[in-house]
Structures are given as structure tokens and as C-alpha cells.
PDB file of C-alpha atoms (C1' of nucleotides) in Angstrom:
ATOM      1  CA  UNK S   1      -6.245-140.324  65.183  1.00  0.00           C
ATOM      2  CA  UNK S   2      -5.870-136.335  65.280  1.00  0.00           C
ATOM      3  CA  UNK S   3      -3.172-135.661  63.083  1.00  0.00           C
ATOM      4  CA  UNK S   4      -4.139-133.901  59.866  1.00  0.00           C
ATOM      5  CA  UNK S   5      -3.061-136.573  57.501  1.00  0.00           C
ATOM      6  CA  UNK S   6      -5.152-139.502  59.695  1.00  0.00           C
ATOM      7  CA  UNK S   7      -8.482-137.389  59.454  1.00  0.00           C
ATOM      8  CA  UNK S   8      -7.923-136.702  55.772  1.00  0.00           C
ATOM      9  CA  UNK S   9      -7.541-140.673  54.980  1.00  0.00           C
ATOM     10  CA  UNK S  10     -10.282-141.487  57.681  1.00  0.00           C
ATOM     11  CA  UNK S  11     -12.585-138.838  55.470  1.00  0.00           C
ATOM     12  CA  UNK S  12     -11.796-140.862  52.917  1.00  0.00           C
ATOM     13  CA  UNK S  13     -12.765-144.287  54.172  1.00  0.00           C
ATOM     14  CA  UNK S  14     -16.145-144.662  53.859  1.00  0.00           C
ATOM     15  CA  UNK S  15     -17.926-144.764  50.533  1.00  0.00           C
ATOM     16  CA  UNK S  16     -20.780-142.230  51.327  1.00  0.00           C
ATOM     17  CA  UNK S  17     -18.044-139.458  52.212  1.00  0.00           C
ATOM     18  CA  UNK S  18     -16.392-140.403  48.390  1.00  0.00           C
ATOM     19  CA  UNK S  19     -19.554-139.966  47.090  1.00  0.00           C
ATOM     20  CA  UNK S  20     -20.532-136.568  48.339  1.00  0.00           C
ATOM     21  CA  UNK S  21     -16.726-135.464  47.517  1.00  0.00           C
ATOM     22  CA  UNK S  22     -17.193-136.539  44.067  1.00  0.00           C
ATOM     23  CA  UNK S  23     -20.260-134.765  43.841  1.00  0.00           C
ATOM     24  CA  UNK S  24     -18.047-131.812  44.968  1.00  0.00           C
ATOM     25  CA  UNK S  25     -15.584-132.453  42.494  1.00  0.00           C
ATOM     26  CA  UNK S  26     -18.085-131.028  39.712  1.00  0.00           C
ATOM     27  CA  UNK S  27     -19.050-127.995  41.735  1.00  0.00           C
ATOM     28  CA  UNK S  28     -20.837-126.739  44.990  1.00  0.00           C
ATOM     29  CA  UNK S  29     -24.026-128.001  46.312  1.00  0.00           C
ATOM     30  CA  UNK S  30     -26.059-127.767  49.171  1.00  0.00           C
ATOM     31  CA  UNK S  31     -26.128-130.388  51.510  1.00  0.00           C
ATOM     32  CA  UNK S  32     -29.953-131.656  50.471  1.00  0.00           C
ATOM     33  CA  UNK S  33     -28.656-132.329  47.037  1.00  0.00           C
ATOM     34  CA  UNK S  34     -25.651-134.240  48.557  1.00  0.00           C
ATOM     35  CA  UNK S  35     -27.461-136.518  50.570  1.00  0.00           C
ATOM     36  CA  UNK S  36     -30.400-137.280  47.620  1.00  0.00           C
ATOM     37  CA  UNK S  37     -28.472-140.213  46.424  1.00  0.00           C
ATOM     38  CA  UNK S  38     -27.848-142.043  49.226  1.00  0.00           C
ATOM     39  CA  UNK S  39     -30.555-144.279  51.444  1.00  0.00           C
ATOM     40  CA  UNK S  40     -30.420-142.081  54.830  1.00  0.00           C
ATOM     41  CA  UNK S  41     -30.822-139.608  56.892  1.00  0.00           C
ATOM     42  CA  UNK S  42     -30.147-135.827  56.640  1.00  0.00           C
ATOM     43  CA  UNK S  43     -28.980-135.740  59.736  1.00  0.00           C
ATOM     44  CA  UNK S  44     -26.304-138.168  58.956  1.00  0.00           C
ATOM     45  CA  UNK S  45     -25.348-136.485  55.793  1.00  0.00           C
ATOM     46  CA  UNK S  46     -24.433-133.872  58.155  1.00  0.00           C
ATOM     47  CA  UNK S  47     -22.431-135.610  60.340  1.00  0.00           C
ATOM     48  CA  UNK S  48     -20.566-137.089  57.185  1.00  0.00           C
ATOM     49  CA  UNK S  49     -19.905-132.959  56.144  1.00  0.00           C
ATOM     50  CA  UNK S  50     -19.144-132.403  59.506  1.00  0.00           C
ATOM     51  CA  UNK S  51     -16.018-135.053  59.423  1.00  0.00           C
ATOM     52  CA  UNK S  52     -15.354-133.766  55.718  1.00  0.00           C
ATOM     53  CA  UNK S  53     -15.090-130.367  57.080  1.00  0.00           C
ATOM     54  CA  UNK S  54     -12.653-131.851  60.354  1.00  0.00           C
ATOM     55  CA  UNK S  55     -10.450-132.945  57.568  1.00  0.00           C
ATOM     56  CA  UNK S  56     -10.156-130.010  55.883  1.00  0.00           C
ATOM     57  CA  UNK S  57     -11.569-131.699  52.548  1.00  0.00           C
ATOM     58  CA  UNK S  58     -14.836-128.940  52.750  1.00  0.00           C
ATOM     59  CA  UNK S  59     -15.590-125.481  53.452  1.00  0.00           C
ATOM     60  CA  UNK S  60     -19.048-124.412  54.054  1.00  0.00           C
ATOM     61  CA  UNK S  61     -20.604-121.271  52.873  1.00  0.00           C
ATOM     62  CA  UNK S  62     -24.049-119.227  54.064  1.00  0.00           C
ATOM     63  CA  UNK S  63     -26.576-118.649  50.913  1.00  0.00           C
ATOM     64  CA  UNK S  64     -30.059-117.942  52.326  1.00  0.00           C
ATOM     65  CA  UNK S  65     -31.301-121.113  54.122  1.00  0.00           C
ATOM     66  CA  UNK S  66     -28.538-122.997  51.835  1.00  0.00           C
ATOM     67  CA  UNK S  67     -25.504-123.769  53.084  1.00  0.00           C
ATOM     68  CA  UNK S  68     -23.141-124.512  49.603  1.00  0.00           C
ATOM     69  CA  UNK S  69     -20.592-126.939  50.156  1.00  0.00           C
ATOM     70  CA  UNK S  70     -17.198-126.102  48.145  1.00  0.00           C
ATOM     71  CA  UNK S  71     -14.334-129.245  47.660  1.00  0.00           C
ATOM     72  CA  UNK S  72     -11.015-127.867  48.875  1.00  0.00           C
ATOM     73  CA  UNK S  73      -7.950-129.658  47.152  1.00  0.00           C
ATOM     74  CA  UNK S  74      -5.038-128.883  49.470  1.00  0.00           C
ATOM     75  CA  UNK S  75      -5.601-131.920  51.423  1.00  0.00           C
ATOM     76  CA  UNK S  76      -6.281-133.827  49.078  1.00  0.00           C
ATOM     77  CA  UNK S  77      -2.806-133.274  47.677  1.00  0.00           C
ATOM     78  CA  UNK S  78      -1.270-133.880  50.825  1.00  0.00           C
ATOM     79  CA  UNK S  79      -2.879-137.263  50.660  1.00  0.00           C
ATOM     80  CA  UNK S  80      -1.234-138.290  47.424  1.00  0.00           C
ATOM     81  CA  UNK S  81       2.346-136.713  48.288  1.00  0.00           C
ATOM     82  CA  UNK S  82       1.970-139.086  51.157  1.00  0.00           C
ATOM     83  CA  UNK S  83       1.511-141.809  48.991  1.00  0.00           C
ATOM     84  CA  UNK S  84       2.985-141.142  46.377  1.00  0.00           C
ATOM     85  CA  UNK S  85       6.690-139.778  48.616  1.00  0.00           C
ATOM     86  CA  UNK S  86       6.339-143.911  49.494  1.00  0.00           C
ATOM     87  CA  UNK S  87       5.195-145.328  46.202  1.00  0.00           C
ATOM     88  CA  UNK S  88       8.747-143.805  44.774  1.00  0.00           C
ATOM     89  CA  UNK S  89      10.787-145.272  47.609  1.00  0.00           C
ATOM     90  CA  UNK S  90       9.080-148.866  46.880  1.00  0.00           C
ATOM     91  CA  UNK S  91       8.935-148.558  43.007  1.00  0.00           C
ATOM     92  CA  UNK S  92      13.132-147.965  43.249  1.00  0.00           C
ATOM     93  CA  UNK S  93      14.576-150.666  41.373  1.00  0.00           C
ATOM     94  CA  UNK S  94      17.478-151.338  43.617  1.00  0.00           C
ATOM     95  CA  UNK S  95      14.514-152.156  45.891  1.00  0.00           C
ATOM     96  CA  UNK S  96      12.650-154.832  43.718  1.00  0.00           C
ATOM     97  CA  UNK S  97      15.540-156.799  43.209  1.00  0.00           C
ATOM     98  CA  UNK S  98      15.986-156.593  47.074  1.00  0.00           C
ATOM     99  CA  UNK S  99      11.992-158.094  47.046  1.00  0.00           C
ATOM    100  CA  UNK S 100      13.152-160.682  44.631  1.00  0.00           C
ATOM    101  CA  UNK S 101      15.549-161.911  46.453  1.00  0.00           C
ATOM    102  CA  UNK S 102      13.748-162.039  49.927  1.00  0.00           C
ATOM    103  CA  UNK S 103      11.131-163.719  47.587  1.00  0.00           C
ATOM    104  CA  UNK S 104      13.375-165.873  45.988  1.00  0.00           C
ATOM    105  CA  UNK S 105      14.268-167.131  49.500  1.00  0.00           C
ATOM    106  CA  UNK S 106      11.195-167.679  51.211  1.00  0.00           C
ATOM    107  CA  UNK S 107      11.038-170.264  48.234  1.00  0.00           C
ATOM    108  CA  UNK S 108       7.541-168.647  47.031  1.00  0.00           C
ATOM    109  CA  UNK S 109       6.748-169.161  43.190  1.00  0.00           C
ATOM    110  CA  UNK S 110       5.754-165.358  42.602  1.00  0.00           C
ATOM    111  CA  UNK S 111       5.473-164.853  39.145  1.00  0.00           C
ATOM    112  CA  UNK S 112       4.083-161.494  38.676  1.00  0.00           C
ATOM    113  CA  UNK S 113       6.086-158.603  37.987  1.00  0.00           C
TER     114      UNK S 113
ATOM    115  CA  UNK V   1     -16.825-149.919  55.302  1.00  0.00           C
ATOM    116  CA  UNK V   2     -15.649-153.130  54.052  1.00  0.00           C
ATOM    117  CA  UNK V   3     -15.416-152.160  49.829  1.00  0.00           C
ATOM    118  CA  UNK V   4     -11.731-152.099  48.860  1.00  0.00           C
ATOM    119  CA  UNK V   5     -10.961-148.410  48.709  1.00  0.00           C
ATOM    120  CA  UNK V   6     -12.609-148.072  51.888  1.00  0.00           C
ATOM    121  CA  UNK V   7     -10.404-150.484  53.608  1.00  0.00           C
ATOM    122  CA  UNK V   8      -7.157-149.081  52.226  1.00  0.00           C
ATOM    123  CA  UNK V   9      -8.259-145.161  53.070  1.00  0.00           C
ATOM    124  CA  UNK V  10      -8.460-146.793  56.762  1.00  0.00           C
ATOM    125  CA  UNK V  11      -5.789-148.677  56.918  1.00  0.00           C
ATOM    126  CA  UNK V  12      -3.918-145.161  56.445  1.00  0.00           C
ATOM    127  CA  UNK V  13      -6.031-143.717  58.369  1.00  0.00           C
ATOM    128  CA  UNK V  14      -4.041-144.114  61.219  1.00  0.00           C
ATOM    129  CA  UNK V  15       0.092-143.148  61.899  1.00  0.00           C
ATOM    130  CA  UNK V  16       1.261-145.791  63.500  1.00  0.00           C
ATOM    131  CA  UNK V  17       0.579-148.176  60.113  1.00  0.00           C
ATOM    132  CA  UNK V  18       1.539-145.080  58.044  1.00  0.00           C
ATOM    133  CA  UNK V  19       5.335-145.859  59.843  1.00  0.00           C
ATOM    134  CA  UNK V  20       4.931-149.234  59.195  1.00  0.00           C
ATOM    135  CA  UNK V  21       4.339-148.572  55.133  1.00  0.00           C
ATOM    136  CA  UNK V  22       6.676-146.112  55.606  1.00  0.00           C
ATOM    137  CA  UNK V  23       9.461-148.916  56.711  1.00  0.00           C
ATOM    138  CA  UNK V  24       8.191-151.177  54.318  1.00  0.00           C
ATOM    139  CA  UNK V  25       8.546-149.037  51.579  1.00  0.00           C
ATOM    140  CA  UNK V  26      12.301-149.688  51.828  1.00  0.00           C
ATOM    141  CA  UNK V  27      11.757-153.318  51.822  1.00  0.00           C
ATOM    142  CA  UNK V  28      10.659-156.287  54.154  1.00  0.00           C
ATOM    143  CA  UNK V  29      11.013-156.570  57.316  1.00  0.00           C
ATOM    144  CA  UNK V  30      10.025-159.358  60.279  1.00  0.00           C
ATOM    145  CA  UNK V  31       7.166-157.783  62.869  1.00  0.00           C
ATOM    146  CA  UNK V  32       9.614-156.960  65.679  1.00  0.00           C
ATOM    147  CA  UNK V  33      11.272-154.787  63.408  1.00  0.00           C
ATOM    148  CA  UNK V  34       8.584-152.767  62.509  1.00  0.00           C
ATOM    149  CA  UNK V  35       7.235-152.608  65.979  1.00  0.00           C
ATOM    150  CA  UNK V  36      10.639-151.328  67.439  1.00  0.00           C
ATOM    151  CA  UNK V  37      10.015-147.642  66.603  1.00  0.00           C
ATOM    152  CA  UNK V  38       6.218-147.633  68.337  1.00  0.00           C
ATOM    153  CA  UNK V  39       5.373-147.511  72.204  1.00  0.00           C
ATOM    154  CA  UNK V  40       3.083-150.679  71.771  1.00  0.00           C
ATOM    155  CA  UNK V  41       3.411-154.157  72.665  1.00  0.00           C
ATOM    156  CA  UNK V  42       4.063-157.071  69.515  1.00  0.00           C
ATOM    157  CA  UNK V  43       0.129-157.805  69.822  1.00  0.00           C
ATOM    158  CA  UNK V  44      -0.990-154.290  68.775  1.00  0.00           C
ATOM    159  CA  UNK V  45       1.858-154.155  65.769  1.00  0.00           C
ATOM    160  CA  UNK V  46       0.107-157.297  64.577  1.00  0.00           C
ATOM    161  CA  UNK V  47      -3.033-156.292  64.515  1.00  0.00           C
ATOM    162  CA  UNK V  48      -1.905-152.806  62.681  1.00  0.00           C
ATOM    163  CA  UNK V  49      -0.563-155.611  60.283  1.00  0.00           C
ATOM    164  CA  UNK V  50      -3.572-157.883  59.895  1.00  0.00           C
ATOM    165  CA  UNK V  51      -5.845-154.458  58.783  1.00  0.00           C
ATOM    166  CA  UNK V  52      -3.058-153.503  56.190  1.00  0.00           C
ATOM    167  CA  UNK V  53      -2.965-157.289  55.196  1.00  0.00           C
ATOM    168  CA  UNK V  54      -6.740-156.912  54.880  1.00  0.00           C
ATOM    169  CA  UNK V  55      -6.617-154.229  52.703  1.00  0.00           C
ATOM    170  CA  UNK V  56      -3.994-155.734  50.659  1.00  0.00           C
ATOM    171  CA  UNK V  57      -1.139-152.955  51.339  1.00  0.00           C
ATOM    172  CA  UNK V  58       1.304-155.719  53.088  1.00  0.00           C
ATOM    173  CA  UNK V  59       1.529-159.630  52.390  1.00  0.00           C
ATOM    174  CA  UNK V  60       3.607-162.005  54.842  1.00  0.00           C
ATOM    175  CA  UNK V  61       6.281-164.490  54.243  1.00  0.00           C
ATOM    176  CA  UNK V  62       7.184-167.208  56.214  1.00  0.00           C
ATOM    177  CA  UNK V  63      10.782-167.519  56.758  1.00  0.00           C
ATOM    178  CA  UNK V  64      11.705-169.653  59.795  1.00  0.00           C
ATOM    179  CA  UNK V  65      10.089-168.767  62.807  1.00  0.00           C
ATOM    180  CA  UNK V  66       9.755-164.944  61.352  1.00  0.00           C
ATOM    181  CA  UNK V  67       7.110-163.303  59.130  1.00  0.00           C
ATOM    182  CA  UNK V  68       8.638-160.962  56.381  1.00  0.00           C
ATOM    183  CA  UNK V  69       6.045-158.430  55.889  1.00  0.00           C
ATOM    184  CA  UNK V  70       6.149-157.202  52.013  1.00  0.00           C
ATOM    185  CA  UNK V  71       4.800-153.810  50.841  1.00  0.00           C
ATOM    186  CA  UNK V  72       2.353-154.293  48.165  1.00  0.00           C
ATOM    187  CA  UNK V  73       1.891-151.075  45.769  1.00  0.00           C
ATOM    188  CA  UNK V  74      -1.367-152.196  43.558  1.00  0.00           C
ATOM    189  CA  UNK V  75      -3.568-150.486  46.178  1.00  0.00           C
ATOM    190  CA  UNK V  76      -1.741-147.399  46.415  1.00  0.00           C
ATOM    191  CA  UNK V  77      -2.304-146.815  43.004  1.00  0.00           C
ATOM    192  CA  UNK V  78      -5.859-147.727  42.876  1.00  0.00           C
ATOM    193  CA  UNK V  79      -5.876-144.670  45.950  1.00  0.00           C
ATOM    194  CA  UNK V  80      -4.596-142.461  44.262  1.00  0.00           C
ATOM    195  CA  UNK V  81      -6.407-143.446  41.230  1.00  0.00           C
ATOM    196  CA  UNK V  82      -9.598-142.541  43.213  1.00  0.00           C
ATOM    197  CA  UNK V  83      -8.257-138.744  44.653  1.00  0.00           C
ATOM    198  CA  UNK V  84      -6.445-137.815  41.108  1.00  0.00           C
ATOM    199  CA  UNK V  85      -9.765-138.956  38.838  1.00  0.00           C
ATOM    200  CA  UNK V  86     -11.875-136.129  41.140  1.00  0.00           C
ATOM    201  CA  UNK V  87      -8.912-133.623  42.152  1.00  0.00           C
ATOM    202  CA  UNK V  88      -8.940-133.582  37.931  1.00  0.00           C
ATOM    203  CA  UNK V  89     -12.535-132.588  38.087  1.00  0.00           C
ATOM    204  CA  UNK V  90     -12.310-129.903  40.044  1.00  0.00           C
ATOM    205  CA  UNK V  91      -9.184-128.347  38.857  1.00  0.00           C
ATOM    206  CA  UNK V  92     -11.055-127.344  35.522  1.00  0.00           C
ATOM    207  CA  UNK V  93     -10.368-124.375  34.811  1.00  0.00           C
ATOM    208  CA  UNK V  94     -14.300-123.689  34.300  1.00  0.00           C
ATOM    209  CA  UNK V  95     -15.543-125.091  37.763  1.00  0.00           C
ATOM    210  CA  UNK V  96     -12.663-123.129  39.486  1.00  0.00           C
ATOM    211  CA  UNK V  97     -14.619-120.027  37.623  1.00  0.00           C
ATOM    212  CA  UNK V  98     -17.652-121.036  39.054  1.00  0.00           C
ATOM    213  CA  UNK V  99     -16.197-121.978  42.453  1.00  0.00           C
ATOM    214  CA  UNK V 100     -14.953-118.302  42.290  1.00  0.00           C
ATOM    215  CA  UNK V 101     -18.370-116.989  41.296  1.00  0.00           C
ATOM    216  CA  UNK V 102     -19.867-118.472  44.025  1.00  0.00           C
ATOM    217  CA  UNK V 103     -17.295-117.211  46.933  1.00  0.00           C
ATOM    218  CA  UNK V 104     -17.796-113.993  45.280  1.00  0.00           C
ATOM    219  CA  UNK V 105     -21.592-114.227  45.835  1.00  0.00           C
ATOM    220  CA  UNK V 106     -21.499-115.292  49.494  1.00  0.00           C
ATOM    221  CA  UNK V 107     -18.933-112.445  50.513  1.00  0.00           C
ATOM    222  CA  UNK V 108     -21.866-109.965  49.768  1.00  0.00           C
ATOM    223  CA  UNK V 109     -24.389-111.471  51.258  1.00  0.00           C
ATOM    224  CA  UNK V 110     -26.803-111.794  48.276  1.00  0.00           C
ATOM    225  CA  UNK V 111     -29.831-113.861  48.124  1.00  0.00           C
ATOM    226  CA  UNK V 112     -29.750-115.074  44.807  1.00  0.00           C
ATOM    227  CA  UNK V 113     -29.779-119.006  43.609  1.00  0.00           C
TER     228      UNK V 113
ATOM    229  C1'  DG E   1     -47.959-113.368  61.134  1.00  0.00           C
ATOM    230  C1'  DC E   2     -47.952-118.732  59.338  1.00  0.00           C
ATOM    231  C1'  DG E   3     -46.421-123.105  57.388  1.00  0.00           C
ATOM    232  C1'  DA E   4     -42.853-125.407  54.718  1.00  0.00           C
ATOM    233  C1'  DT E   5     -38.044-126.215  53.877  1.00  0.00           C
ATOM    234  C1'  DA E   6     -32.827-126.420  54.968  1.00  0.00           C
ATOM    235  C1'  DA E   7     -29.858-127.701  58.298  1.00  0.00           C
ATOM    236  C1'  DT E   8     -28.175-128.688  62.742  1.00  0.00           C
ATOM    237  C1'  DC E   9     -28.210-130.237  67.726  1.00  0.00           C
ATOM    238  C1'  DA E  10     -28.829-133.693  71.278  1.00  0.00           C
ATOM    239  C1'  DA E  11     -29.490-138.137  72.985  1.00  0.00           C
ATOM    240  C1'  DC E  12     -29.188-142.802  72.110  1.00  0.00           C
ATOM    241  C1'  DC E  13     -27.754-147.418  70.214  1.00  0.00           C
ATOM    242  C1'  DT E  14     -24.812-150.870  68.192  1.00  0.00           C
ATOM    243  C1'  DA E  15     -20.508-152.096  66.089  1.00  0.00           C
ATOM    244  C1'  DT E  16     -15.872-151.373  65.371  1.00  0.00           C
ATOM    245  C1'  DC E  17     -11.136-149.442  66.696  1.00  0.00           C
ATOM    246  C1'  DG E  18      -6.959-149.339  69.131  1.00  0.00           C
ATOM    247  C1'  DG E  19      -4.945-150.745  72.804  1.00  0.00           C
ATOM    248  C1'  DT E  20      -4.123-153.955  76.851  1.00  0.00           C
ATOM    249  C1'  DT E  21      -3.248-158.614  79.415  1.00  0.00           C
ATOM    250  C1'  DT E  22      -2.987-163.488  79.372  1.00  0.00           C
ATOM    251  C1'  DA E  23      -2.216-167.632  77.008  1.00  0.00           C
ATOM    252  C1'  DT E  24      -0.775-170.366  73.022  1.00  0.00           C
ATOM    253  C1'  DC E  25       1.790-171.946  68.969  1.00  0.00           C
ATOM    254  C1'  DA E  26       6.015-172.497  66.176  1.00  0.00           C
ATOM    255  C1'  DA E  27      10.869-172.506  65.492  1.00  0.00           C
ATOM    256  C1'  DC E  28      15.480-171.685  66.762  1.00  0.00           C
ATOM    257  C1'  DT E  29      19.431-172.846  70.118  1.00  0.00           C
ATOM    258  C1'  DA E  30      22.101-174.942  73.436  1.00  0.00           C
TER     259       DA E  30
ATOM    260  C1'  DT W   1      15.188-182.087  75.975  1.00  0.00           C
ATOM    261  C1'  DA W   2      14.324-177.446  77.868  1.00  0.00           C
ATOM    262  C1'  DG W   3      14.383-172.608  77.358  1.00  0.00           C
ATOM    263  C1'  DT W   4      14.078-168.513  74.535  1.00  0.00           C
ATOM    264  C1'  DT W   5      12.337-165.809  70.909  1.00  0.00           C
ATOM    265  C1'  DG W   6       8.902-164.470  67.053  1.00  0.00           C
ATOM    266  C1'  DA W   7       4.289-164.068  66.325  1.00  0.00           C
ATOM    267  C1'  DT W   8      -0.522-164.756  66.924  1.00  0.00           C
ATOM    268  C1'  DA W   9      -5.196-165.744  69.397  1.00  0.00           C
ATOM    269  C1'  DA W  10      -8.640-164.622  72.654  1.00  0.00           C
ATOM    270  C1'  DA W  11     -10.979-161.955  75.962  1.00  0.00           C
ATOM    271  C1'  DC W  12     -11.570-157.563  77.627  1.00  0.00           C
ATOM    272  C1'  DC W  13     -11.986-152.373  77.837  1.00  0.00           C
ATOM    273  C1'  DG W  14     -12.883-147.356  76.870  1.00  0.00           C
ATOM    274  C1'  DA W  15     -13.499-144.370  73.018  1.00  0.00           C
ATOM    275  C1'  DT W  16     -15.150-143.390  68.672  1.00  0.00           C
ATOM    276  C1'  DA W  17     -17.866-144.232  64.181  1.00  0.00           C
ATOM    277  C1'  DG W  18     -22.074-144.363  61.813  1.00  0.00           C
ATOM    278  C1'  DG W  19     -26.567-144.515  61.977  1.00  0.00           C
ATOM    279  C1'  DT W  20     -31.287-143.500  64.095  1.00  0.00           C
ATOM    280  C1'  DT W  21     -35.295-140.474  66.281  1.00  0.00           C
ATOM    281  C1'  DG W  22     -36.923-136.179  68.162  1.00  0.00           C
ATOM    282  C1'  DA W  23     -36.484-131.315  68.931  1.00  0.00           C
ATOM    283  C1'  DT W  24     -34.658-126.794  67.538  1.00  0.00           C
ATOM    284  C1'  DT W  25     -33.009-122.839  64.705  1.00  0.00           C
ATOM    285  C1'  DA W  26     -33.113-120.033  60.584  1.00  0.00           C
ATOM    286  C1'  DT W  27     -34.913-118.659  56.300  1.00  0.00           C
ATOM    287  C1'  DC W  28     -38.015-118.803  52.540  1.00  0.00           C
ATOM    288  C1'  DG W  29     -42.840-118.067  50.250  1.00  0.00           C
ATOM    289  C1'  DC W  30     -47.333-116.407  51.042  1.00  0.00           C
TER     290       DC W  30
END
DNA sequence: GCGATAATCAACCTATCGGTTTATCAACTA
DNA sequence: TAGTTGATAAACCGATAGGTTGATTATCGC
């Protein structure tokens, strides 16, 4: 699970990671002020950084006895072009009527779409 | 690490399903299929399949004595959803100011909040 | 200097992950 | 009917994830 894309999506899995990212998202913080929300640790509020910053999703500055943590969006990006590269492929539709049929088959009463 | 968006950040968390979404993405396909590209025995592509089932990214058929695997898009979008609503955030033009401000800062060593 | 605060390091523990092997079930085929 | 193929179930295994406690480092305020 090494490859860049797999750490940025395994960053993303876990709803105390989300949290500190969308505390990001508005600007950076120290890690004290990330962690005040959430029922644990500071030492595991530094191991969460510590995967964020694996992933590329974080950068950490030196302020004093601070260290400011700053959102980086490049991966991020790379997440949804993943997704999104796929999405397209799916969303074709040449491809849906393909589904329908397959559907149709199977004899399943799908209904939605 | 069992909330929705949790499960479907880890289900991609990992390349060997990312193939298999990848494959899917241009419609069905029975388990031995999607197993062919992947040095792994059947029993390891179908427990790849039973987390992305879990996470509601695939749903299976039953079509004789094979399983169509489908490629379900819904919690793509909610993904996405999640990284676009933040990556918005942050992309303001003011916080990128202040993101600026503050790289500014630590390149000069100054011990100012 | 001293004590308090910010943050990390190290060791440990339990649970889950990603793979295997072995065995089982279901459906096609001859 | 037997034999083959598609797919899963169950038990097992080493590695990692996610948290803890305890100790350590660095910087601040006084």
C-alpha cells in the first residue's frame, strides 16, 4: 500500500484525518488546535499528521514551539482525477445501456436510473 | 472506520481494487475476469470484492453459476463530494493570501503569532 | 536558571488488512 | 451420474493501523 495514490485515499479513510484536513481547509493551525475537537490523545493526533504528511496531503512548518500545519491540494487533485478519469468511463452512455442489458438479463427489477 | 466515506476512501485505498473499478468502469464482469490481470489466487479477488461491495462501489448479479460484478457510481460522487467541498475552501483566494503570509513568516525565522 | 507548554519518540496492545491454504457449495457439461 | 469450473467460507499468518502510557526534546514566560 506504498504507491502515492493508495496513501492519499488511506489518509483519507478515517474520519479524524477528514476532520483535521477540513480544519486545514480554512487555514493553518498548530497541531494542539487540531486535535481539540476530537476525544484523544496528542500523541495520536500526531501520528494522524504524521500519515497526512506520508500522503503528501500536509506540510509542516517551524513557528517558535508551534509547528503550523498548511493543507496542500496537489494530492488531493490527483485523488479526484482518479475518480473522476473512471466516473467518465462509467457515466458513457454507450455503457449504461450495456448495464441495462446485463441487468435486463440477470432478470433483476432495477428501476432506478 | 466503519462511517460510509470512510469505507469507500479504503476501499481505494488499495491498487489492486483500484484495477478492479478500473475494469468495471467499462462494464460488468464475472470474478475470474477481474482477477486475471492480478498475481493472486480467486479467494483474495473476492475478498477485494466483498470490501468494495461493503462500501457500496460494486453490487453482484447472479447469472448462472457466475457473479457479474456492477460498478456503482453514487459513492464516487459522494467522494468527491467530500475532497471538492474542502479543496473549495482552501482555494479562496483570501486563505491562499494568508497561506502565503504565513510561508513568508516561517522563511525568516520570526517569532511572531 | 525554572516550570509550563507544544510536540514528538518509543514501547506496547488489540484489531484489522491482505494474502495464503484447505474445504465447501452451486451450476454447467458430457 | 460424475467431473469441471466459478465463487465463496473458514482458519491461519505476518504486517500494519490506531490507540494508549511514559519519557524526551525544544521553546516560551518569568
Amino acid at each position: 500500500m506504498s504507491d502515492a495514490l493508495s496513501l492519499v485515499f488511506g489518509a483519507l479513510a478515517d474520519p479524524t484525518r477528514r476532520g483535521i484536513l477540513a480544519r486545514l481547509a480554512e487555514g493553518p493551525a498548530p497541531v494542539t488546535e487540531l486535535g481539540r475537537p476530537f476525544d484523544m490523545t496528542a500523541q495520536a493526533i500526531s501520528k494522524h499528521l504524521k500519515v497526512l504528511e506520508r500522503a503528501g496531503l500536509v506540510t509542516r512548518g517551524r513557528q517558535g514551539q508551534w509547528r503550523p500545519c498548511r493543507l496542500e491540494v496537489e494530492p488531493l487533485d490527483r485523488a479526484t482525477g482518479w475518480i473522476e478519469q473512471h466516473r467518465a468511463v462509467w457515466a458513457d452512455s454507450l455503457d449504461r445501456l450495456e448495464q441495462e442489458i446485463v441487468r435486463i438479463q440477470e432478470g433483476r427489477h432495477h428501476d432506478q436510473d
